Short mmCIF file of C-alpha atoms and ligand atoms in Angstrom, two decimals:
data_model
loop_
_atom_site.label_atom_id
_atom_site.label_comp_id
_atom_site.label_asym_id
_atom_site.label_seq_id
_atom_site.Cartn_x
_atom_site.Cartn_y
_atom_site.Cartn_z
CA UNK A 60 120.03 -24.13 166.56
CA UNK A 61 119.92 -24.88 162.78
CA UNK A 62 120.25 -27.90 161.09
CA UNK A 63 123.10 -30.77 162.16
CA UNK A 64 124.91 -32.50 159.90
CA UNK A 65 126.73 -35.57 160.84
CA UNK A 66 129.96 -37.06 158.90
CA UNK A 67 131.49 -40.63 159.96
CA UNK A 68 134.77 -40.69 160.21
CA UNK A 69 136.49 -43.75 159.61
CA UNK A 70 139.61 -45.32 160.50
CA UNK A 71 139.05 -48.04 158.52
CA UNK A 72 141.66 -47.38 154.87
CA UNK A 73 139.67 -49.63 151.84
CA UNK A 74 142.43 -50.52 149.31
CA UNK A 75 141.22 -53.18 146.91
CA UNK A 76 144.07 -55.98 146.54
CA UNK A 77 147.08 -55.47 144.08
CA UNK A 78 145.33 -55.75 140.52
CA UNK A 79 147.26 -57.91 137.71
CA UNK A 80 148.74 -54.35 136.15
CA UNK A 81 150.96 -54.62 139.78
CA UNK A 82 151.85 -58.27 139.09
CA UNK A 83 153.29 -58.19 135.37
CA UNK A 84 156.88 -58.71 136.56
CA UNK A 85 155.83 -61.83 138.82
CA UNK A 86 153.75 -62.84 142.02
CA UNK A 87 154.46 -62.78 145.70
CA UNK A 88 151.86 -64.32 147.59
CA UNK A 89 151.48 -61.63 150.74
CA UNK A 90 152.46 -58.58 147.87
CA UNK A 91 150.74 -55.01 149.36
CA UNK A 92 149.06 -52.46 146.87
CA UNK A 93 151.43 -49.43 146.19
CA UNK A 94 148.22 -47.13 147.01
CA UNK A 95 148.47 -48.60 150.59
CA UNK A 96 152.42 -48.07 150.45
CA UNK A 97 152.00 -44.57 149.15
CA UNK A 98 149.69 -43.82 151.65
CA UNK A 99 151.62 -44.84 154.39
CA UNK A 100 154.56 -43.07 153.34
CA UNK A 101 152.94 -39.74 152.81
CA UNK A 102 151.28 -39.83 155.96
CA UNK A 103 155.08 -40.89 157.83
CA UNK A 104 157.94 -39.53 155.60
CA UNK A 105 159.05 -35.84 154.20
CA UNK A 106 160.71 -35.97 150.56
CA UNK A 107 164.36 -37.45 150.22
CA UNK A 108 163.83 -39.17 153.24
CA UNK A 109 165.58 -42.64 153.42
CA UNK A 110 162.68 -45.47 153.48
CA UNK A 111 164.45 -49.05 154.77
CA UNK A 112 162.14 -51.99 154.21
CA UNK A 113 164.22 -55.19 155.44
CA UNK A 114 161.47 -57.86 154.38
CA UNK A 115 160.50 -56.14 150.74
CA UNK A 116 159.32 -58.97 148.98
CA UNK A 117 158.33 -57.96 145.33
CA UNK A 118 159.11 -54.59 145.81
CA UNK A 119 155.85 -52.59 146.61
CA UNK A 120 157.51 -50.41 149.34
CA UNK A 121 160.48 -49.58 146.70
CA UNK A 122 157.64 -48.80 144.12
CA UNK A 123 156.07 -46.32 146.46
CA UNK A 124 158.95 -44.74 147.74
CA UNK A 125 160.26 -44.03 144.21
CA UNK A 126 157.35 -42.56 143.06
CA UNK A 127 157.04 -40.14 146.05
CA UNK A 128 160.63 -39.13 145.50
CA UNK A 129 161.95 -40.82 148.73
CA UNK A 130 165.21 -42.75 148.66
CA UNK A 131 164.91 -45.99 149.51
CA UNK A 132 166.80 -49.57 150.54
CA UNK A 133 165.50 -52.84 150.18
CA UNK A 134 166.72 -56.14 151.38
CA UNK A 135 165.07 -59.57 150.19
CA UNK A 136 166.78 -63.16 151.12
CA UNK A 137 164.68 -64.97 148.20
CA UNK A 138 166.29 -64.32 144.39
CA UNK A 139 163.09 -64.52 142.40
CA UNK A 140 161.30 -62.15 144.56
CA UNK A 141 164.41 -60.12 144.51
CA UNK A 142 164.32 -59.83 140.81
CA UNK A 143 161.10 -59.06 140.52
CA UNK A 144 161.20 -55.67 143.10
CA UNK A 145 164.82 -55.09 141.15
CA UNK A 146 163.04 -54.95 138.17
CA UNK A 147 159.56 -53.01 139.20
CA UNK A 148 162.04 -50.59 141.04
CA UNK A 149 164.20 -49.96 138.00
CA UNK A 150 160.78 -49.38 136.05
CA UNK A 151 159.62 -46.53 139.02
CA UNK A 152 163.32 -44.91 138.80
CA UNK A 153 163.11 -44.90 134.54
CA UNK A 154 159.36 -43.24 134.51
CA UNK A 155 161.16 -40.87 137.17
CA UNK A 156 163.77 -39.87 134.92
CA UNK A 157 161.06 -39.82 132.02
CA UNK A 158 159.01 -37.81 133.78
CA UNK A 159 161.63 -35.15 133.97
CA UNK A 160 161.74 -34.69 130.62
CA UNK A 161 157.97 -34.50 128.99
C1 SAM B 384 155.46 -60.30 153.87
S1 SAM B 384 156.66 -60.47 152.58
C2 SAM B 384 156.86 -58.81 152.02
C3 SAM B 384 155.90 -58.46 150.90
C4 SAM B 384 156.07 -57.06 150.36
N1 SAM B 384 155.60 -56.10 151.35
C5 SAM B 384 155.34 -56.87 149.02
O1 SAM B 384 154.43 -56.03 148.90
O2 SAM B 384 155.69 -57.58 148.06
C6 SAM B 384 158.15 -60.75 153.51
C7 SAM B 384 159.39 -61.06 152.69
O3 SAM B 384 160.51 -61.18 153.56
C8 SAM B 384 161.41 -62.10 152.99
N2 SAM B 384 162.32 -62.55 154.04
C9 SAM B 384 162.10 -63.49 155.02
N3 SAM B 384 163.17 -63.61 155.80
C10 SAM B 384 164.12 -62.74 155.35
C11 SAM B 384 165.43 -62.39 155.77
N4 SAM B 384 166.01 -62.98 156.82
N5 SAM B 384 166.10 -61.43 155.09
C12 SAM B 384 165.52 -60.82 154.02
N6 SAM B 384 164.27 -61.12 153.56
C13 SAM B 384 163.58 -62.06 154.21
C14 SAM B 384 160.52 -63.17 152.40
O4 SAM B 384 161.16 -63.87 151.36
C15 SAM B 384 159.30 -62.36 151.90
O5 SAM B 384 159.41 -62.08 150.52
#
């Protein structure tokens, strides 16, 4: 037989922490990196699906869904984190739009 060549195959995802371009609109101490979100939602969801994230803190979920043209619903019990995934959602829907038309 010729030559083997062995790959490692990982489980293991290695996402560095959200950087301070994900945090302009505010901090939330447990917030997720949208690269993990995206990830997760490419590897679970189709297009136009409808992504429900009950607990979404800043917004990340919302973020990732937008950008990956899923519909999506979030629900947050605190107002300043609310605002904050209000307003990084808006921003994801407006470069959406934007993006339509460069
Ligand atoms: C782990 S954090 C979510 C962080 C989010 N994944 C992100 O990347 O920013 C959970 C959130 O659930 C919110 N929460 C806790 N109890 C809630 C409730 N009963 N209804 C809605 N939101 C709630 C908290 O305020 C907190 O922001």
């Amino acid at each position: 037989m010729g030559h083997t060549q062995h790959l490692t195959i990982t489980r293991v995802w290695s996402i560095p922490t959200p950087g301070q371009n994900e945090k302009v609109h505010g901090k939330h101490p447990t917030q997720k990196p949208i690269k993990l979100l995206e990830r997760i939602i490419a590897a679970s969801t189709n297009p136009l699906d409808l992504i429900l994230d009950p607990f979404m803190g800043s917004g990340t979920t919302g973020v990732a869904s937008i950008r990956n043209k899923r519909r999506f619903i979030g629900i947050e019990i605190n107002e300043n984190f609310y605002n904050i995934a209000n307003e990084r959602n808006l921003i994801a829907y407006q470069d959406q739009v934007d993006s339509l038309f460069i």
